mmCIF file of the C-alpha atoms, coordinates in Angstrom:
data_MODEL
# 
_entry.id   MODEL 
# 
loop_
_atom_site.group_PDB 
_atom_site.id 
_atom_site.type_symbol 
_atom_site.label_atom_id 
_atom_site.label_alt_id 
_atom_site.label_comp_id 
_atom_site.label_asym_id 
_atom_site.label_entity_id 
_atom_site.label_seq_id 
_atom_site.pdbx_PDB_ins_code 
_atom_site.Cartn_x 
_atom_site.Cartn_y 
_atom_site.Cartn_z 
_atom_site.occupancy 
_atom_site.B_iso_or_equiv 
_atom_site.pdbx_formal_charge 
_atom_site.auth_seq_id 
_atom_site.auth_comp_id 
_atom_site.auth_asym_id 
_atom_site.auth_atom_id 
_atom_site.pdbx_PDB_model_num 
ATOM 1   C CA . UNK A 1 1   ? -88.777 -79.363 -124.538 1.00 0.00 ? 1   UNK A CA 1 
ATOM 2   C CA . UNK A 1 2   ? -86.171 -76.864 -122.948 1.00 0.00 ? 2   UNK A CA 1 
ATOM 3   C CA . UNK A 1 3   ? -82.573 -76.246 -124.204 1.00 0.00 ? 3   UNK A CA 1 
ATOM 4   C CA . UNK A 1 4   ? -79.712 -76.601 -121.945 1.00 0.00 ? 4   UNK A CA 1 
ATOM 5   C CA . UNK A 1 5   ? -76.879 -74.547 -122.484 1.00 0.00 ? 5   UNK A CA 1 
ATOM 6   C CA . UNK A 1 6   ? -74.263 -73.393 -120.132 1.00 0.00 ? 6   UNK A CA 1 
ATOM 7   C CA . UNK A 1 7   ? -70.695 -71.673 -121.101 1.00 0.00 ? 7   UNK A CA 1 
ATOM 8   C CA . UNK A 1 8   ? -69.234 -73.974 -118.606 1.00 0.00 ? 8   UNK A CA 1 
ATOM 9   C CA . UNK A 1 9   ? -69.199 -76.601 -121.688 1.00 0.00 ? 9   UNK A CA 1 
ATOM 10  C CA . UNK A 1 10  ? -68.041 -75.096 -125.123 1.00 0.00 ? 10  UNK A CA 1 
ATOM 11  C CA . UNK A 1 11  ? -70.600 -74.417 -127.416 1.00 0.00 ? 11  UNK A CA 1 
ATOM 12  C CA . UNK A 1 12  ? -70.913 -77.163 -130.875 1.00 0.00 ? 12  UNK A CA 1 
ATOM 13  C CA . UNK A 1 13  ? -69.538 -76.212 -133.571 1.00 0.00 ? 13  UNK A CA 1 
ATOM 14  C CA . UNK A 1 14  ? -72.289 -77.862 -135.696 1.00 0.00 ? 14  UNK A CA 1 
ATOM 15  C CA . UNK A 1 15  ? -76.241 -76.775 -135.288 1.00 0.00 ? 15  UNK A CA 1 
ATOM 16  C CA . UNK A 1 16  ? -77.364 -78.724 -132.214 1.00 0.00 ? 16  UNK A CA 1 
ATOM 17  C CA . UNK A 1 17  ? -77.821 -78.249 -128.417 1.00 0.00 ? 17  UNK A CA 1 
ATOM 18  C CA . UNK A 1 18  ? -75.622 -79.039 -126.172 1.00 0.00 ? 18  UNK A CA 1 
ATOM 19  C CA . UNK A 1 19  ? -78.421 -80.682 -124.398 1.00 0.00 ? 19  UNK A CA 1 
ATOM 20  C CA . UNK A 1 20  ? -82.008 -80.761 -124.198 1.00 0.00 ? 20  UNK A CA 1 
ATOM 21  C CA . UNK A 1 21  ? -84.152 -81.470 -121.235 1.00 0.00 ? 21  UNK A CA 1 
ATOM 22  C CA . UNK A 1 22  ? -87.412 -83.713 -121.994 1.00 0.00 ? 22  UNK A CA 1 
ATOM 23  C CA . UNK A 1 23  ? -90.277 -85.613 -120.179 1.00 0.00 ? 23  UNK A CA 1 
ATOM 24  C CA . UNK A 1 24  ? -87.959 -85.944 -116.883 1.00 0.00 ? 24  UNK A CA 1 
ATOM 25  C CA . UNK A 1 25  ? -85.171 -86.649 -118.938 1.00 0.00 ? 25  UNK A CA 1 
ATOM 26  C CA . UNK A 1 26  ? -81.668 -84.485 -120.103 1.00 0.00 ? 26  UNK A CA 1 
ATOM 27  C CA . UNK A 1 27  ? -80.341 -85.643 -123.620 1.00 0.00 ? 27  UNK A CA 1 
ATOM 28  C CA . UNK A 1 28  ? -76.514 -84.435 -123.269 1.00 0.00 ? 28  UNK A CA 1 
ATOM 29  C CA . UNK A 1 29  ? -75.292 -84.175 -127.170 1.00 0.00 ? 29  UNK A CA 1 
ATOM 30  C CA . UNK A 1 30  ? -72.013 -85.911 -127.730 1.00 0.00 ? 30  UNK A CA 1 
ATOM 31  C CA . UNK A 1 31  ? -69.084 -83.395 -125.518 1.00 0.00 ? 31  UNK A CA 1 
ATOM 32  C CA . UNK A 1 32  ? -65.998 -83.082 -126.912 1.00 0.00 ? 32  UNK A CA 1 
ATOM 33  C CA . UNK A 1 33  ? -62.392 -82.852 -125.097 1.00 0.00 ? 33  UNK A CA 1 
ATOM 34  C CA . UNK A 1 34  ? -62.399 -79.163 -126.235 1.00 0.00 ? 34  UNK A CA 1 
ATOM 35  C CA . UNK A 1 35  ? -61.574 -76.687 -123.517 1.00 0.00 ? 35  UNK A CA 1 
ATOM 36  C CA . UNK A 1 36  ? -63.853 -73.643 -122.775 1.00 0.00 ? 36  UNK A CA 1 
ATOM 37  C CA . UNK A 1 37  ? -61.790 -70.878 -123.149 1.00 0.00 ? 37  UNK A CA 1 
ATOM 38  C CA . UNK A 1 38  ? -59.468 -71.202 -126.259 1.00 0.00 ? 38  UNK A CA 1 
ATOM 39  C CA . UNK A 1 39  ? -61.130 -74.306 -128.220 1.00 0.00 ? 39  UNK A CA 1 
ATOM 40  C CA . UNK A 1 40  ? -58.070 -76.493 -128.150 1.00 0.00 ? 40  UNK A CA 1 
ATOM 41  C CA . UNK A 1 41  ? -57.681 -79.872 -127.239 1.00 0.00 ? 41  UNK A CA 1 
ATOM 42  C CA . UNK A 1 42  ? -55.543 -81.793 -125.097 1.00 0.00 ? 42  UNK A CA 1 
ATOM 43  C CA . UNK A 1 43  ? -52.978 -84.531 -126.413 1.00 0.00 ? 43  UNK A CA 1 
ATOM 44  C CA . UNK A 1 44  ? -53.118 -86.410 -123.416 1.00 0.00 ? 44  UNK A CA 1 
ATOM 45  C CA . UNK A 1 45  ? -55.963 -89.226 -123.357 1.00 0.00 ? 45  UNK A CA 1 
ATOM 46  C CA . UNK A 1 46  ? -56.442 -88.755 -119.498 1.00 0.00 ? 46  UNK A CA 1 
ATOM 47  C CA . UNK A 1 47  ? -57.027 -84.761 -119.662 1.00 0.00 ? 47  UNK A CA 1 
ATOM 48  C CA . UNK A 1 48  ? -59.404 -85.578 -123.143 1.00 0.00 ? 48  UNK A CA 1 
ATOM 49  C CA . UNK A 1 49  ? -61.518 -87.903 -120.760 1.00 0.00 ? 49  UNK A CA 1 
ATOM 50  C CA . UNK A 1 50  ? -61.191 -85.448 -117.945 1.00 0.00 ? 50  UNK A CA 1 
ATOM 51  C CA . UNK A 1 51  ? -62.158 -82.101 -120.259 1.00 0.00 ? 51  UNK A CA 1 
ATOM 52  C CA . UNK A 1 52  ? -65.419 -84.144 -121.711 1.00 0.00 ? 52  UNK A CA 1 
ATOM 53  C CA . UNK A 1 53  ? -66.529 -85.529 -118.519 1.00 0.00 ? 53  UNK A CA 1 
ATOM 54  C CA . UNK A 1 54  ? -66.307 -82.083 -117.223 1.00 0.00 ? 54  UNK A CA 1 
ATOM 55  C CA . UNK A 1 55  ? -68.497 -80.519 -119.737 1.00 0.00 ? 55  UNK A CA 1 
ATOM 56  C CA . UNK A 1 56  ? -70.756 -83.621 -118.622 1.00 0.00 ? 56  UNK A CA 1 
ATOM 57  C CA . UNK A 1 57  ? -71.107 -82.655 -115.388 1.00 0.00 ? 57  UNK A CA 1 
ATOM 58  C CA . UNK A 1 58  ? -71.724 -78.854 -116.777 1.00 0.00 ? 58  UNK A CA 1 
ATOM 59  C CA . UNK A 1 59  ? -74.425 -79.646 -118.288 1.00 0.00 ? 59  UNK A CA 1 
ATOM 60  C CA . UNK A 1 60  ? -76.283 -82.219 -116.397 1.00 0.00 ? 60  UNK A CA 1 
ATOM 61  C CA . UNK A 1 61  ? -76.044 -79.050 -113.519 1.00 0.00 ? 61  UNK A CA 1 
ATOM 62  C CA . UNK A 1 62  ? -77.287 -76.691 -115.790 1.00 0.00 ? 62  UNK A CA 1 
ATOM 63  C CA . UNK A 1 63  ? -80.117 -79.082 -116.241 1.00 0.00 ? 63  UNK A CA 1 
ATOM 64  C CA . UNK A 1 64  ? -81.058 -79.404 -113.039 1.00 0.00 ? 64  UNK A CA 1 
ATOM 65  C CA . UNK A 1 65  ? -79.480 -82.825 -113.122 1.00 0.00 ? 65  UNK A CA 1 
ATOM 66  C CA . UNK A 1 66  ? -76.464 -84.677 -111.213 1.00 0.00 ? 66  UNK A CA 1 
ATOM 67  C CA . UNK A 1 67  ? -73.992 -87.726 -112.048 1.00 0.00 ? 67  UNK A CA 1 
ATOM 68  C CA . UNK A 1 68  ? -75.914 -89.735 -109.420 1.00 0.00 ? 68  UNK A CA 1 
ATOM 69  C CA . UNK A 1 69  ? -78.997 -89.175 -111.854 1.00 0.00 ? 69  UNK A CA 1 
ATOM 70  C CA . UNK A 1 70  ? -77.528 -90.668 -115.175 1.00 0.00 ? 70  UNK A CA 1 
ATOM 71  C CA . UNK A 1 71  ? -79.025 -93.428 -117.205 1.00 0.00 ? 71  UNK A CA 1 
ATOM 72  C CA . UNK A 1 72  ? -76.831 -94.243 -119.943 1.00 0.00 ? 72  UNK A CA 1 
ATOM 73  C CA . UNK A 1 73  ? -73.426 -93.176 -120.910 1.00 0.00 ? 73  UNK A CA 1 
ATOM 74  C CA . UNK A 1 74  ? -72.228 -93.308 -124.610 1.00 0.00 ? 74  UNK A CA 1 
ATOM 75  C CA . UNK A 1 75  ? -68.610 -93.607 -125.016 1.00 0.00 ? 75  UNK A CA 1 
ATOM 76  C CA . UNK A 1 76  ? -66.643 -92.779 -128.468 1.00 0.00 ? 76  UNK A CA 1 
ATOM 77  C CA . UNK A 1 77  ? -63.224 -94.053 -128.851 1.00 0.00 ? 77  UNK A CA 1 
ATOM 78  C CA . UNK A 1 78  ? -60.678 -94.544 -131.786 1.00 0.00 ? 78  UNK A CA 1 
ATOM 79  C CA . UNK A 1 79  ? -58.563 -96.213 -129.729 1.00 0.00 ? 79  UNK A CA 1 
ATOM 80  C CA . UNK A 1 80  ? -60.211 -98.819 -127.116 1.00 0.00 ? 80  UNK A CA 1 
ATOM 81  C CA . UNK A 1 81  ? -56.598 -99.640 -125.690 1.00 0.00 ? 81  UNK A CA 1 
ATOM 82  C CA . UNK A 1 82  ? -57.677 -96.475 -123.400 1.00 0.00 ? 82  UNK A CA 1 
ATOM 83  C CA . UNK A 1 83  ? -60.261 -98.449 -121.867 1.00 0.00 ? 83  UNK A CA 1 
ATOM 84  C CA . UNK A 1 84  ? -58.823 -98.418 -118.257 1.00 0.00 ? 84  UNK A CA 1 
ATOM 85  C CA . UNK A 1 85  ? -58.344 -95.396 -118.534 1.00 0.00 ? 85  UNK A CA 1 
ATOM 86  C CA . UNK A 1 86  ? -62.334 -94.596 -119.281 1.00 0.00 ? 86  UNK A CA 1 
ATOM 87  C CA . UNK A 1 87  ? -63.020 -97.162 -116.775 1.00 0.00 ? 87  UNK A CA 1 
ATOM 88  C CA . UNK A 1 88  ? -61.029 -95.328 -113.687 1.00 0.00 ? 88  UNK A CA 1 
ATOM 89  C CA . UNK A 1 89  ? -62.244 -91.716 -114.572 1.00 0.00 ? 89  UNK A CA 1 
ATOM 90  C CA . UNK A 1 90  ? -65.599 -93.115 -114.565 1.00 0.00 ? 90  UNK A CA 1 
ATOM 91  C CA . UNK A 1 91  ? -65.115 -94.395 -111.106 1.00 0.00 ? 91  UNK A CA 1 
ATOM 92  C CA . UNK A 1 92  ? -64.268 -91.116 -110.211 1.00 0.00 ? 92  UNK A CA 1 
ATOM 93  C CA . UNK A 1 93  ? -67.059 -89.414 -111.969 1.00 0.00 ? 93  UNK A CA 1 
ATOM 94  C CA . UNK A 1 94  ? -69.861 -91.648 -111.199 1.00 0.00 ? 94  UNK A CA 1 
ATOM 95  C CA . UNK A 1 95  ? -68.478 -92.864 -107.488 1.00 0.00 ? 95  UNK A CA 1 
ATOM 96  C CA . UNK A 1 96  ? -70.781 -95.741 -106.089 1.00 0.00 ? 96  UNK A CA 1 
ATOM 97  C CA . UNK A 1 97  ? -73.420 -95.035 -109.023 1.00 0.00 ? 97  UNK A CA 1 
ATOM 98  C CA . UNK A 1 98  ? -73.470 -97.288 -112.101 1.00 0.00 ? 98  UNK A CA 1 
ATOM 99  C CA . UNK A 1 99  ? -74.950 -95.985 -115.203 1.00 0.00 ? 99  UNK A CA 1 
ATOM 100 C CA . UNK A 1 100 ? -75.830 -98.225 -118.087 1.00 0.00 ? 100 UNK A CA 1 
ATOM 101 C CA . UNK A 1 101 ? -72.887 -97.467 -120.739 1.00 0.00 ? 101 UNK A CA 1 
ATOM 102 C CA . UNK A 1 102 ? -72.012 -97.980 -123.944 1.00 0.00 ? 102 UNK A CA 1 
ATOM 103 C CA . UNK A 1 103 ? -68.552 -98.144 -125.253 1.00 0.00 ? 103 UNK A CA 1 
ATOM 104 C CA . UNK A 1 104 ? -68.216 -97.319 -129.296 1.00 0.00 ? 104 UNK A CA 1 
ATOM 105 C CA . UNK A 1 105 ? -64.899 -97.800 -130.874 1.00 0.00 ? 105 UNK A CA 1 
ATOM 106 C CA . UNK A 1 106 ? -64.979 -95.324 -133.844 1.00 0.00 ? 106 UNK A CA 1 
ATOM 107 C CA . UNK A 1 107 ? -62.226 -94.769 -136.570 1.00 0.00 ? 107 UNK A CA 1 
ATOM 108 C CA . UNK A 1 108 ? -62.265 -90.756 -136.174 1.00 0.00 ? 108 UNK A CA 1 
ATOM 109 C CA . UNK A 1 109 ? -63.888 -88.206 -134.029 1.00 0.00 ? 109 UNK A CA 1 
ATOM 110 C CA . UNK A 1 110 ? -62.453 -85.114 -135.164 1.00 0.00 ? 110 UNK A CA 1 
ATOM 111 C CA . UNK A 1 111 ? -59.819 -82.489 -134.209 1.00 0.00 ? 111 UNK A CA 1 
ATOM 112 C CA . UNK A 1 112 ? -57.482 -84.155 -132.509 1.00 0.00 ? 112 UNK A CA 1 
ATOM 113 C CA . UNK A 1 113 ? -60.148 -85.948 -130.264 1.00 0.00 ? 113 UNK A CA 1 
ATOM 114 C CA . UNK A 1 114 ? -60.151 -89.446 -129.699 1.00 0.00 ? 114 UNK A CA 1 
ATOM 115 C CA . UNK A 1 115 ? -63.152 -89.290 -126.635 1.00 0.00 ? 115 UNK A CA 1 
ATOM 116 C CA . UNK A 1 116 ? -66.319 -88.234 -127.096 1.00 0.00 ? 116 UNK A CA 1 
ATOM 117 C CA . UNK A 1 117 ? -69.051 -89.036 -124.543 1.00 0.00 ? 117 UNK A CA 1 
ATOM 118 C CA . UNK A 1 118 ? -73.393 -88.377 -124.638 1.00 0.00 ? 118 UNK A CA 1 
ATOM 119 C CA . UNK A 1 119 ? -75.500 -88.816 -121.234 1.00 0.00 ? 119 UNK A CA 1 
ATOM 120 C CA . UNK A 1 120 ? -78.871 -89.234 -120.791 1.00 0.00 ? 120 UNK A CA 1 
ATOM 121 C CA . UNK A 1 121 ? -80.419 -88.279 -117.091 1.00 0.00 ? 121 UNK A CA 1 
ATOM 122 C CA . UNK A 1 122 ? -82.985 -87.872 -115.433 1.00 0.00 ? 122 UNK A CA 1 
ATOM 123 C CA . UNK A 1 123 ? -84.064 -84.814 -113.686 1.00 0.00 ? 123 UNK A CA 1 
# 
């Protein structure tokens, strides 16, 4: 096992990885819509997808790893009304690729946050 870490995505604030590379694979811990530099997060629902897909694509790089490369997608929302919203910055994300994906409605995430998104890849 290797751990992926890259200041391009902010750091947890609990005791985990960010991510973990494994048998071919990348494990990308649940990314939150907090910005790199100052720790805040966004109001908007569209810059929260934005910020965590970002982070995302951080780490699967850092891995080794691309969007074009992604199994499964995890997707943690408290409000699922957003939905379209997920759905188009996916298309822009992922482009022609189609990940398997998994869409949680949750009651809180924390901080403000109402996205929260996990990958798994392969390398």
């Amino acid at each position: 096992m290797k751990i992926i870490s890259t200041p391009d995505a902010p750091p947890s604030t609990s005791p985990v990885s960010q991510a973990v590379a494994c048998n071919g694979f990348v494990f990308i811990g649940g990314q939150m819509p907090r910005d790199s530099l100052d720790g805040s997060i966004p109001v908007e629902p569209a810059r929260q997808m934005a910020l965590t897909l970002q982070h995302c694509r951080a780490l699967l790089h850092a891995a080794g790893s691309g969007p074009e490369r992604v199994a499964l997608v995890t997707v943690f929302l408290t409000d699922l009304s957003i939905k379209p919203l997920v759905n188009e910055a996916f298309s822009k994300f992922f482009g022609a690729h189609r990940p398997a994906r998994n869409l949680v409605e949750v009651s809180a995430i924390g901080e403000g946050a109402i996205v929260e998104v996990a990958m798994i890849a392969a390398l």
